[in-house]
Coordinates of C-alpha atoms and ligand atoms in Angstrom, one line a residue:
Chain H
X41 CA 0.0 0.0 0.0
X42 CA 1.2 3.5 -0.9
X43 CA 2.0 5.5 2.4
X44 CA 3.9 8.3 0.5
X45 CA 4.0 10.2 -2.8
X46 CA 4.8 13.0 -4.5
X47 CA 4.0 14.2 -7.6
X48 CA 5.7 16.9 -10.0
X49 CA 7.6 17.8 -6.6
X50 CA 9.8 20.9 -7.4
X51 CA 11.8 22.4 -4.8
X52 CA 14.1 25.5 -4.7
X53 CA 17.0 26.8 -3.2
X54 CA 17.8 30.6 -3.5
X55 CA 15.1 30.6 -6.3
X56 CA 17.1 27.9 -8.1
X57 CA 15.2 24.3 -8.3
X58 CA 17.1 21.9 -6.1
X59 CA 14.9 18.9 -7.0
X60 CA 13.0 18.9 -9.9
X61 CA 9.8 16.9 -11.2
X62 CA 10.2 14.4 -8.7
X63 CA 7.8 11.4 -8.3
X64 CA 9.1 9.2 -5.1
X65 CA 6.3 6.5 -3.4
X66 CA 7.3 4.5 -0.4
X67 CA 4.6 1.7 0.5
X68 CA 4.4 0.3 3.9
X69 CA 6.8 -2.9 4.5
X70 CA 8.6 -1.7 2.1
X71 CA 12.4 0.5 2.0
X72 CA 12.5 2.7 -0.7
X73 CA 16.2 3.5 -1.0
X74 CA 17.2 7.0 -2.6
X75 CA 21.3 7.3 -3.7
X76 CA 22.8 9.8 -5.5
X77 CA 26.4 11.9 -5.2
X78 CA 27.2 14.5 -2.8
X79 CA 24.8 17.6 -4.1
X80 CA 22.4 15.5 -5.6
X81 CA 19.6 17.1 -3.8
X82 CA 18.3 14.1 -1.5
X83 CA 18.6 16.1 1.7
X84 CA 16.7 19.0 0.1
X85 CA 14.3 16.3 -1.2
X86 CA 13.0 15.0 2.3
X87 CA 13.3 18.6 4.1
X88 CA 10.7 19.4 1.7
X89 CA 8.5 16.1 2.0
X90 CA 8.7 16.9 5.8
X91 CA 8.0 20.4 6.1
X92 CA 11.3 22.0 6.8
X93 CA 11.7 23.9 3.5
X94 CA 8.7 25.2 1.3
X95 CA 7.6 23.6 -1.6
X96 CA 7.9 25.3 -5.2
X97 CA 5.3 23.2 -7.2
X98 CA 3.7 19.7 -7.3
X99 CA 2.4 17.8 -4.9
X100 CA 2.7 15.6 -1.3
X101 CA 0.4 12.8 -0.6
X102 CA 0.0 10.8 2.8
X103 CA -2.3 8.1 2.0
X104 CA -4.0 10.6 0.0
X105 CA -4.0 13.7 1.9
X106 CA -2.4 16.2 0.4
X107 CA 0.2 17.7 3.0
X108 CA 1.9 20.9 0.7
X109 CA 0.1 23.8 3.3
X110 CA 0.4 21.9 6.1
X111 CA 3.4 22.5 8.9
X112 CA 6.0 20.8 9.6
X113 CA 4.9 19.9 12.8
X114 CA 1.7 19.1 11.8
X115 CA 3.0 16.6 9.0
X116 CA 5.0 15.0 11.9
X117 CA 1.7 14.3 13.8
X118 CA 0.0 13.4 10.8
X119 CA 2.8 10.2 10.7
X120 CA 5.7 11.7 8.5
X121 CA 9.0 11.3 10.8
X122 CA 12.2 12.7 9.4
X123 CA 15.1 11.6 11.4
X124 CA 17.8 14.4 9.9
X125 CA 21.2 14.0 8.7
X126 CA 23.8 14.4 11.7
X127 CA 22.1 13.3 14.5
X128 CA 20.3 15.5 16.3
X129 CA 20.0 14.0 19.6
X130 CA 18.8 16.4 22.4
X131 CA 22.6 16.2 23.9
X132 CA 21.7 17.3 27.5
X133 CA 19.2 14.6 28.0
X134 CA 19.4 10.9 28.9
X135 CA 18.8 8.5 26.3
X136 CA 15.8 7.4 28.0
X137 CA 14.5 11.1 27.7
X138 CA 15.4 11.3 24.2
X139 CA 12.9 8.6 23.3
X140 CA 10.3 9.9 26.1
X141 CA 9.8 13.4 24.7
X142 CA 7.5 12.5 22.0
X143 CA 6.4 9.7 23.1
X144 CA 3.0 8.7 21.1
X145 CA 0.4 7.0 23.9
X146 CA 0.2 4.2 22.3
X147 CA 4.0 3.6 21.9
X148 CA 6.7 2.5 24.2
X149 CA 10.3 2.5 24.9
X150 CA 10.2 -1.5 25.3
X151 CA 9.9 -1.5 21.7
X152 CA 12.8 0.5 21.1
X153 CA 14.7 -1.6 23.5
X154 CA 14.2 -4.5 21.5
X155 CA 14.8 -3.0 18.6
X156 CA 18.4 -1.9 19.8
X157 CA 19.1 -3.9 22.8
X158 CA 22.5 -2.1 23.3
X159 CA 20.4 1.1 24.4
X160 CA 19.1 -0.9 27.3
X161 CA 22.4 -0.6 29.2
X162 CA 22.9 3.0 27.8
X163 CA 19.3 4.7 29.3
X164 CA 20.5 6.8 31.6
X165 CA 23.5 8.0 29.9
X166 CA 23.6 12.0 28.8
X167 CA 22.9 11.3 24.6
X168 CA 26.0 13.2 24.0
X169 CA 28.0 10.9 25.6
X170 CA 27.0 8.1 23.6
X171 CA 29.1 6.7 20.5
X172 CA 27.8 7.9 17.0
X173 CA 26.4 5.1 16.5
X174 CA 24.1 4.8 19.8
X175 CA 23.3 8.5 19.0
X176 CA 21.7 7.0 15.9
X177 CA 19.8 4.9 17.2
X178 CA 18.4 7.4 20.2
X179 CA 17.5 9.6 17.3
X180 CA 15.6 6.6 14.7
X181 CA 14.2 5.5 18.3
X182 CA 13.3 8.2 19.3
X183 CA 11.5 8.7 15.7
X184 CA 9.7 5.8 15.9
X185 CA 8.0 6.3 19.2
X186 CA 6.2 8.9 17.2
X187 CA 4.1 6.2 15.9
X188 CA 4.9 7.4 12.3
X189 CA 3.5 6.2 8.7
X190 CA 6.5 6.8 7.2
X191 CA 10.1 7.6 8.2
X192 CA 12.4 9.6 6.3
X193 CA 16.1 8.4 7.6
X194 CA 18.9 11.0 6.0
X195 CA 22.7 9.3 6.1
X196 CA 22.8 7.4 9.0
X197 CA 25.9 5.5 8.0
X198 CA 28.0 9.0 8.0
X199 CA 31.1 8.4 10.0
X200 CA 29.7 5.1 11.0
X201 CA 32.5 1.8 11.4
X202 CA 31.3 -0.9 9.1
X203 CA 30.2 -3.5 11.7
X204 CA 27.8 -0.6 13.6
X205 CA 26.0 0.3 9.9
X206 CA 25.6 -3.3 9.5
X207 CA 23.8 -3.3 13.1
X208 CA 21.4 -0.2 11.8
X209 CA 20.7 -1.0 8.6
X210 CA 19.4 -4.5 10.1
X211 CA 17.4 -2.6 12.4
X212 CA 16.2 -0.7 9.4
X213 CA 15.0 -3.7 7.5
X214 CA 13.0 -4.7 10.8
X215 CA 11.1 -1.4 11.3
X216 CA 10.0 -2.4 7.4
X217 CA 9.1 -5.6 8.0
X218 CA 7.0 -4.7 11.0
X219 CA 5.0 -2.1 8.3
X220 CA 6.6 1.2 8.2
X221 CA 7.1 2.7 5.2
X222 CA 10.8 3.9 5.1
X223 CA 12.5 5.9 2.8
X224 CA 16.8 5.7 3.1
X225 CA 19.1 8.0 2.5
X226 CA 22.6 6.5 1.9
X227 CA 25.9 6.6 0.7
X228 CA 27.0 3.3 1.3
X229 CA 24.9 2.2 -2.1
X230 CA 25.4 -1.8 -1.7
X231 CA 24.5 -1.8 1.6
X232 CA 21.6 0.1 1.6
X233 CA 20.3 -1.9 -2.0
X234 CA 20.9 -5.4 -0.3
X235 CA 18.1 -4.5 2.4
X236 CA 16.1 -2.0 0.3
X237 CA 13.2 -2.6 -2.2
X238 CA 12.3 0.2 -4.4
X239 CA 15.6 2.5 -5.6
X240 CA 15.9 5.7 -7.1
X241 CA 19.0 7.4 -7.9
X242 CA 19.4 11.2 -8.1
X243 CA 21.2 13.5 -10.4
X244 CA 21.4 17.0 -10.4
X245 CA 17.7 17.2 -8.3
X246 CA 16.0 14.5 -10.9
X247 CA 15.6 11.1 -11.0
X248 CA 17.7 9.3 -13.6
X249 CA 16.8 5.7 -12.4
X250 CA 13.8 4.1 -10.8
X251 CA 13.2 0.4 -10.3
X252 CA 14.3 -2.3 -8.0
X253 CA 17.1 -2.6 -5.7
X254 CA 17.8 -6.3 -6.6
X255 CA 18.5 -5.2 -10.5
X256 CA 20.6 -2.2 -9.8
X257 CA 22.6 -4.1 -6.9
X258 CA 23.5 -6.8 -9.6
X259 CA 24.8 -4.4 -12.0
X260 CA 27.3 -2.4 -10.5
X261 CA 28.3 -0.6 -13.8
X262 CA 25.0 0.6 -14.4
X263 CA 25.1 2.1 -10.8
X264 CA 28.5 3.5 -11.2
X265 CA 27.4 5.3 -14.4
X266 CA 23.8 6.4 -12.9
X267 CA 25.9 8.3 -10.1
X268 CA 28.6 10.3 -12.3
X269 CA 26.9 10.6 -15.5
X270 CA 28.5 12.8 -18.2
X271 CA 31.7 12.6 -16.1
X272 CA 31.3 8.9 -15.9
X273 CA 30.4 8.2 -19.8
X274 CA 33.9 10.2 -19.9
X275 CA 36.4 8.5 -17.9
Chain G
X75 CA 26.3 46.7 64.7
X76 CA 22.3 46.2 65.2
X77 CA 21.9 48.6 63.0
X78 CA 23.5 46.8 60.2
X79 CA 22.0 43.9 60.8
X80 CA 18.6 45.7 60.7
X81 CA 19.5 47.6 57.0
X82 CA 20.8 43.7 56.0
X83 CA 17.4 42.2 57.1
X84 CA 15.7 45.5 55.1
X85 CA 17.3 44.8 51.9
X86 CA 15.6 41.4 52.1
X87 CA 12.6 42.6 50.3
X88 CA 13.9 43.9 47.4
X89 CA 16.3 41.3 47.6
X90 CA 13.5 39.0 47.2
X91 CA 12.1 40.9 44.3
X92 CA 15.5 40.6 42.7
X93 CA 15.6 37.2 42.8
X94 CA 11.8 36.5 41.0
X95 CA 12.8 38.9 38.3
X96 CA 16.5 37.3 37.9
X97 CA 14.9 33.8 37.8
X98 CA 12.6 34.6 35.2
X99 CA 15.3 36.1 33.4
X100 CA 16.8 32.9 33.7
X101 CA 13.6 31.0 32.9
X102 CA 13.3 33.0 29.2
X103 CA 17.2 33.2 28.0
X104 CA 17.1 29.1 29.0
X105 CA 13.5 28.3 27.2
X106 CA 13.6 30.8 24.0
X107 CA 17.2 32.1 24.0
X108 CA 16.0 35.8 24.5
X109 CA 18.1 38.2 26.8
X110 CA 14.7 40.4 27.3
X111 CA 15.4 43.7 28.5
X112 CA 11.8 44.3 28.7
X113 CA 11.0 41.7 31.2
X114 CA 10.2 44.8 34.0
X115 CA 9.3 47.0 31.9
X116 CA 6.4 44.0 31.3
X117 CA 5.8 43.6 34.9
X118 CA 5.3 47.0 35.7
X119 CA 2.3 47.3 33.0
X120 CA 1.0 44.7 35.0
X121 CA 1.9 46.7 38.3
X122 CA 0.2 49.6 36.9
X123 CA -2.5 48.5 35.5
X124 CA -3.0 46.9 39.2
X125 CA -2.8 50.2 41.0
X126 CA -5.1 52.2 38.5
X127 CA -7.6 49.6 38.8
X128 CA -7.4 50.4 42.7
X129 CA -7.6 53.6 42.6
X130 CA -10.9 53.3 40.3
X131 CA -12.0 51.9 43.4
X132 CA -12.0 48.0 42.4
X133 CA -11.0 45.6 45.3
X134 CA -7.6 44.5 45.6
X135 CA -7.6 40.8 44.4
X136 CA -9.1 41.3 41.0
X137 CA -6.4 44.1 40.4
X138 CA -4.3 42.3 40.9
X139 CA -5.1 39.4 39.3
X140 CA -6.2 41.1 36.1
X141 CA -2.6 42.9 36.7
X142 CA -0.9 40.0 36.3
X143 CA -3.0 39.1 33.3
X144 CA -2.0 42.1 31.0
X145 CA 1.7 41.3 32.1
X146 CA 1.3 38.3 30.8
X147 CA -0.4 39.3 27.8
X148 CA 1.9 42.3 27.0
X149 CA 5.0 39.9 27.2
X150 CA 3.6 37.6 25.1
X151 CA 3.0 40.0 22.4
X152 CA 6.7 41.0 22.7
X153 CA 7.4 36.9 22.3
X154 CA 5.5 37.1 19.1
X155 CA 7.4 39.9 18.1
X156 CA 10.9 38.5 18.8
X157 CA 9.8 34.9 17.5
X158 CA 7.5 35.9 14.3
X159 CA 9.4 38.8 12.9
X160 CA 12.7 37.9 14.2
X161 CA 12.6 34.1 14.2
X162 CA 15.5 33.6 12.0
X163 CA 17.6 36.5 13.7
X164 CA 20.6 35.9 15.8
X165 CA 20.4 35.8 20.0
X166 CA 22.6 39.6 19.8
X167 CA 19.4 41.0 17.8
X168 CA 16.9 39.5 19.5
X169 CA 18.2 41.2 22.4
X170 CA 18.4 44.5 20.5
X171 CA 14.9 44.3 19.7
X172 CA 13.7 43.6 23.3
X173 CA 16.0 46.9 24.0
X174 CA 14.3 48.9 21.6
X175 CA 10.7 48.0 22.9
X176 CA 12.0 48.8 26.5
X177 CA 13.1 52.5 25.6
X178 CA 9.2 52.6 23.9
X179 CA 7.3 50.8 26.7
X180 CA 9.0 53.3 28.9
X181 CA 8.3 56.2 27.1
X182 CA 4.5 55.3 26.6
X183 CA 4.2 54.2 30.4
X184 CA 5.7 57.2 31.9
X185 CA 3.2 59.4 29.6
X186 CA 0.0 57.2 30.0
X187 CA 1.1 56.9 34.3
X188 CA 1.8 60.3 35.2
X189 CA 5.0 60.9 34.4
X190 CA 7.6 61.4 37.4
X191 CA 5.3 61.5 40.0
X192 CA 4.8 58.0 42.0
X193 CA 1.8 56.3 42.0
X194 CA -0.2 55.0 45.7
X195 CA 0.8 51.3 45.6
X196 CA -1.3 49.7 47.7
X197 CA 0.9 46.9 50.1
X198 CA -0.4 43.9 48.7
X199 CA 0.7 41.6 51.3
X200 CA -0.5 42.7 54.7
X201 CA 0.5 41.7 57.9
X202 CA 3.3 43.0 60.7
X203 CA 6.2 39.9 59.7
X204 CA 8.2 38.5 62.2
X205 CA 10.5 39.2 65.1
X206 CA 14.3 37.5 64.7
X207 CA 16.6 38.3 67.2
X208 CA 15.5 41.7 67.4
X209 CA 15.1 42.5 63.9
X210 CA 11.8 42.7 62.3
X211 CA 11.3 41.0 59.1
X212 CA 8.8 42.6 56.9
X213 CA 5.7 40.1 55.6
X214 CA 6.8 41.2 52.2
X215 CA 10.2 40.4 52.7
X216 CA 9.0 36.9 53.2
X217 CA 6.1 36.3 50.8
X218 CA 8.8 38.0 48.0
X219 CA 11.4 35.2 49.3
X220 CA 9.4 32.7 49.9
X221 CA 7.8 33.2 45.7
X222 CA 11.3 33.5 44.5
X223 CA 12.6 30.2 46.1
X224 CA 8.6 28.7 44.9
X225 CA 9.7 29.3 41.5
X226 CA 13.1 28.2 41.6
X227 CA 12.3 25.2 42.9
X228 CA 9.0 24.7 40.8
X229 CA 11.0 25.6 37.7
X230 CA 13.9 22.8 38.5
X231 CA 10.9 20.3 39.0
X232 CA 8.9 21.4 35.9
X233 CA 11.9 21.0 33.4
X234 CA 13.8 18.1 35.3
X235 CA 10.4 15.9 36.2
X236 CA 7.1 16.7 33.9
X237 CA 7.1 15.8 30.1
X238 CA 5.7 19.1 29.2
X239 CA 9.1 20.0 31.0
X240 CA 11.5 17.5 28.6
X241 CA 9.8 19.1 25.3
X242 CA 10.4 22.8 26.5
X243 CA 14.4 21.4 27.2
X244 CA 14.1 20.1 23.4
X245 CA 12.8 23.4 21.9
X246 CA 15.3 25.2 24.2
X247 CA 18.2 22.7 22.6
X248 CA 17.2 22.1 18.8
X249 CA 13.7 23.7 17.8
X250 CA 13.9 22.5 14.6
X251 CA 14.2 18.8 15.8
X252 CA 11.4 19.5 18.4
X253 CA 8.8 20.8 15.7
X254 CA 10.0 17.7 13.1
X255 CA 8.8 15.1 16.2
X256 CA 5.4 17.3 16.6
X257 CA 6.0 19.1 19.9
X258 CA 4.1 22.0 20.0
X259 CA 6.7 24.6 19.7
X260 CA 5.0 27.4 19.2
X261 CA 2.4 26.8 21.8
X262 CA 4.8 26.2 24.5
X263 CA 7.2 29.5 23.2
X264 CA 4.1 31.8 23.8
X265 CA 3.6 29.7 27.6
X266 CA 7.0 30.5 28.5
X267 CA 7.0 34.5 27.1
X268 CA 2.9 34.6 29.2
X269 CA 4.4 32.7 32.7
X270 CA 8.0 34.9 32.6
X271 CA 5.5 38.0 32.2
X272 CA 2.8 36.9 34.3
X273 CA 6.0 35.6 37.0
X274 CA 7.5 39.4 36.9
X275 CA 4.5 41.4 37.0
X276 CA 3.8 39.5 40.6
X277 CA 7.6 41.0 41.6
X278 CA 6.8 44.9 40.4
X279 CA 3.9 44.5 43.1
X280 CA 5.7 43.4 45.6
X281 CA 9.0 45.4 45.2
X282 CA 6.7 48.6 44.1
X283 CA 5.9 50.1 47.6
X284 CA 9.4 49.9 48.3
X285 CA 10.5 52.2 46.0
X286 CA 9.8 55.5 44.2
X287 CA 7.2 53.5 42.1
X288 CA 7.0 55.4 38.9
X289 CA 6.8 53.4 35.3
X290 CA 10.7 54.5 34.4
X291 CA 12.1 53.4 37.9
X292 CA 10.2 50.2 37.8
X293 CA 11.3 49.0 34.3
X294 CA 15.5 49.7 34.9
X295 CA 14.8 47.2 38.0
X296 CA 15.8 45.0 34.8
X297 CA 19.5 45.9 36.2
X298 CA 19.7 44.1 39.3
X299 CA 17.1 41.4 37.2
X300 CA 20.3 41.0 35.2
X301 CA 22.7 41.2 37.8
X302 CA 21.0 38.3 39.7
X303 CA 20.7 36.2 36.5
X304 CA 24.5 37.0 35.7
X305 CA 25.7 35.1 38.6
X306 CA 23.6 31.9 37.6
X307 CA 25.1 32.9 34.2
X308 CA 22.0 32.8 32.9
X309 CA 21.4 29.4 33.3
X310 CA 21.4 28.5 36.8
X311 CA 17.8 29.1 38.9
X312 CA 19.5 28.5 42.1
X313 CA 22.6 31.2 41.2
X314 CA 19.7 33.7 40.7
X315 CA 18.3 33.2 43.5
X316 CA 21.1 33.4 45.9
X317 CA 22.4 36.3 43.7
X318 CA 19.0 38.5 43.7
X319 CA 19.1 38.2 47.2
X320 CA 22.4 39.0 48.4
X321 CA 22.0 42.0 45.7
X322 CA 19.2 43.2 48.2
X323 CA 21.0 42.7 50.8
X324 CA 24.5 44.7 50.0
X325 CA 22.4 47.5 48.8
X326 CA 20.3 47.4 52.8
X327 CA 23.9 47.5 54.1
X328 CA 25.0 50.2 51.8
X329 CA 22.5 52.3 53.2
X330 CA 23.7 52.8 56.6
X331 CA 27.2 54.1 55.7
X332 CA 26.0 57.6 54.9
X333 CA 28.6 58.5 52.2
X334 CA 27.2 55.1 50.3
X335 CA 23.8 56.0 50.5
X336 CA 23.6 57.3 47.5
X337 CA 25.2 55.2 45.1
X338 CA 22.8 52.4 46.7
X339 CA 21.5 52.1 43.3
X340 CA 25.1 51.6 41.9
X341 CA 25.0 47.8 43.4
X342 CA 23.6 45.9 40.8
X343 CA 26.0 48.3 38.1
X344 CA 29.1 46.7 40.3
X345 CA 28.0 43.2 40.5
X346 CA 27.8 42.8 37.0
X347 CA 30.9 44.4 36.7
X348 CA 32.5 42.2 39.0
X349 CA 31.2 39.2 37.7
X350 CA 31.8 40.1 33.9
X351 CA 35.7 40.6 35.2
X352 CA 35.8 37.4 37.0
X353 CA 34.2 35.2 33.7
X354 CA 36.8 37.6 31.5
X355 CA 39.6 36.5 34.0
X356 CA 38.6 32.3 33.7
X357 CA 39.1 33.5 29.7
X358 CA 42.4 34.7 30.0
X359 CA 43.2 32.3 32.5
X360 CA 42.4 29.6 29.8
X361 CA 44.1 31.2 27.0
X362 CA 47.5 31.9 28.6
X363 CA 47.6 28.1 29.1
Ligands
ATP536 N1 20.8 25.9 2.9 C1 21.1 25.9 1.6 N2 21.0 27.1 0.9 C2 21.3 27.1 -0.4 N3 21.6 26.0 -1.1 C3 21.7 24.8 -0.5 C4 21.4 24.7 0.9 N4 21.6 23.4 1.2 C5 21.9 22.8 0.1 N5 22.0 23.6 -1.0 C6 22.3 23.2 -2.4 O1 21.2 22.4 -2.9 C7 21.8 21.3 -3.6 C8 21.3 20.0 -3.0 O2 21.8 19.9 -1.7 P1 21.4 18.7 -0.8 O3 22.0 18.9 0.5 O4 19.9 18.5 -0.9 O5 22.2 17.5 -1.5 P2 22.4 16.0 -0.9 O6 22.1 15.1 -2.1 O7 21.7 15.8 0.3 O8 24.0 16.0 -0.7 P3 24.9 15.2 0.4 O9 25.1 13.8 -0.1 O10 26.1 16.0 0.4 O11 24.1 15.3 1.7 C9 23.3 21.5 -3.6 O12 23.6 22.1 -4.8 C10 23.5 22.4 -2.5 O13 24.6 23.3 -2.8
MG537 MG1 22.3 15.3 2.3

């Protein structure tokens, strides 16, 4: 089922369009991964899906409501969660009262527990003293307990070791599995393909691929030329 | 020596005073990141507005309950100001703005108050105090004491213990972050601008009768407001509330050497100084290492 789509979605930066034309959907059980190089506009893409930055032209749907005029906080109640790049814990609080701020009634920290069992231990630690990693998942967790629709998760992996994004993209897969609709920012492109569904690749704020993660995962050469393009037709 | 300890024990109540307008001056720069020089000038339209409803003739509880509602109110609509028209601005201009509003809120009270001339402030809290060892204390000294260490305490609990406490810390730390997980910024940024002015109008009535209570006087009371919050740097209730106090106090004892008497009002002017040169000398402290 479609949780999420936009339609014609233009946004701008500085009067210049950032993203262009862009028609993304993100079903429930389902990880629609979105790669594309530095610049690409994928950050500018959710921030306007989410409410942070205005949108030029087109449209937003959740499940069919239309969400362009409404406000950001607003969309976040209305089940759009955005957990933004650089993790943007609440540094002075616990763990445990990173996840408690929002929490929806119906939610509760148990399920974030078992979700990342390693927080357990880590609850009443200030979130700025955790490891990047932990901080990452305070700020997914603390996300989920939203009780979104959709969530909108901008380069976790950054700065990440290897064996920790392993850890989160497996939690990732699990948040799909139990029917959230999640949309995954990445860099690390295999990683993010093995456990996603539905791919789209970015160039210069349009889409230049859309299809299954599977296909694009088994052809690295098409991948390598969808991300540098001209350059990569070049070299 | 009595007598010392007498002019001590009288700075208590303004003392006092200092200490509910430094914590709330505490309670906005931690909540909305606002240095608001208007905070008195805020209370005393609420002071005001109290006595000139007395003087109509109303009874004293509803003035002064619908005297702490236009305080709140009027710093509410400087919140709005600050956070709708200056929302992207940075702290420094924020701060400027508040400044600007205080020279006009002063301007317009002093015309629409009478000018100079002090106004009859009724003594809101009756009552003869209390005897201690020899000395009276006043029942205002102790109602405004006993309010300033009410809301230091109830602030530490509301922030530290209640949930509606947690968001206001998140707003405070990353608003953006706080709107995206559907906290109600904006609601609770106009909550904290309506308490801080509701909070300080209760101090201009209970410092007022103490002191040459015209509109201009009132509002600089923002000095020692500042002073108090300096010590706390701005962050710490407790700090403020220790600091309003002992403010009172040095400027009670000031009044008995007769040569200080008049630069009573000079107190909070060297606290701040002093504690600006003390944070400076940490700095260079730091940097010569
Ligand atoms: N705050 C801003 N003001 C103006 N232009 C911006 C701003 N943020 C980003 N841009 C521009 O918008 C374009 C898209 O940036 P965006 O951050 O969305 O890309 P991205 O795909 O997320 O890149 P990255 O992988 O580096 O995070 C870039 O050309 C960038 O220079
Ligand atoms: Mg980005």
């Amino acid at each position: 089922m479609n949780i999420l789509e936009t339609e014609n979605l233009v946004i701008k930066r500085m009067g210049i369009p950032v993203v262009r034309e862009v028609n993304l959907v993100a079903s429930s059980g389902e990880i629609s991964v979105l790669l594309g190089a530095n610049g690409a506009g994928k950050t500018t893409l959710l921030e306007g899906i989410s409410g942070i930055i205005p949108i030029a032209s087109g449209s937003v749907e959740l499940e069919g409501n239309d969400m362009v005029k409404v406000s950001a906080g607003k969309r976040a109640l209305a089940g759009i969660a955005h957990v933004e790049q650089g993790r943007t814990i609440f540094g002075s609080m616990t763990t445990e009262e990173n996840l408690k701020v929002a929490l929806h009634p119906d939610a509760s920290l148990e399920e974030i527990y078992e979700l990342f069992p390693e927080l357990l231990a880590r609850k009443d630690v200030q979130s700025m003293m955790l490891s990047g990693g932990e901080q990452q998942m305070v700020v997914i967790g603390r996300a989920l307990v939203g009780r979104p629709k959709v969530v909108l998760i901008d380069e976790m992996s950054a700065g990440l070791a290897p064996v920790v994004v392993n850890r989160l993209m497996k939690g990732v897969r699990r948040l799909a599995d139990l029917g959230l609709a999640v949309v995954l920012v990445e860099q690390f492109a295999n990683l993010a393909l093995e456990i996603g569904d539905r791919a789209y690749v970015m160039r210069r704020g349009s889409f230049v691929y859309e299809g299954d993660c599977a296909t694009l995962g088994n052809d690295p050469d098409q991948l390598h030329h969808l991300y540098l393009g001209d350059i990569g037709e070049a070299a | 020596m009595n007598s010392l300890l007498t002019s001590a024990v009288a700075g208590l109540s303004a003392g006092g005073a200092y200490a509910i307008l430094g914590v709330c001056v505490v309670f906005t720069y931690r909540l909305v990141s606002v240095v608001k020089f208007t905070a008195t000038a805020l209370g005393a339209i609420g002071a005001f507005v109290m006595v000139i409803m007395t003087e109509m003739g109303y009874p004293l509880l509803p003035s002064v309950l619908v005297g702490i509602l236009v305080g709140a109110l009027a710093s509410t609509a400087v919140g709005l100001i600050t956070t709708i028209w200056f929302s992207g601005s940075s702290q420094s201009i924020k701060a400027a703005v508040t400044a600007a509003l205080l020279v006009c809120i002063i301007a317009m009270g002093q015309r629409l108050t009478g000018g100079q001339q002090p106004r009859a402030f009724p003594d809101i809290v009756g009552g003869a105090g209390i005897q201690l060892a020899g000395v009276t204390i006043t029942a205002a000294s102790l109602v405004a004491i006993g309010f300033a260490v009410f809301l230091t305490v109830a602030a530490e609990q509301v922030l530290n213990r209640t949930r509606m406490g947690l968001q206001l810390r998140a707003l405070s730390e990353r608003p953006m972050a706080a709107e995206l997980l559907g906290i109600p910024v904006r609601r609770l940024a106009i909550g904290v601008w309506a308490a801080s002015g509701a909070m300080t109008s209760i101090a201009l009535m209970l410092v007022a009768p103490l002191r040459s209570p015209d509109f201009g006087s009132l509002s600089l009371l923002v000095v020692p407001a500042f002073a108090a919050a300096l010590i706390g740097s701005f962050k710490s209730f407790r700090a403020a509330l220790v600091g309003g106090i002992l403010i009172g106090v040095i400027e009670g004892l000031a009044s008995v050497f007769v040569g200080l008497n008049q630069y009573r009002a000079a107190v909070p002017f060297l606290v701040i100084l002093v504690v600006l040169l003390w944070s400076q000398r940490g700095a260079q402290w730091d940097e010569a290492r």
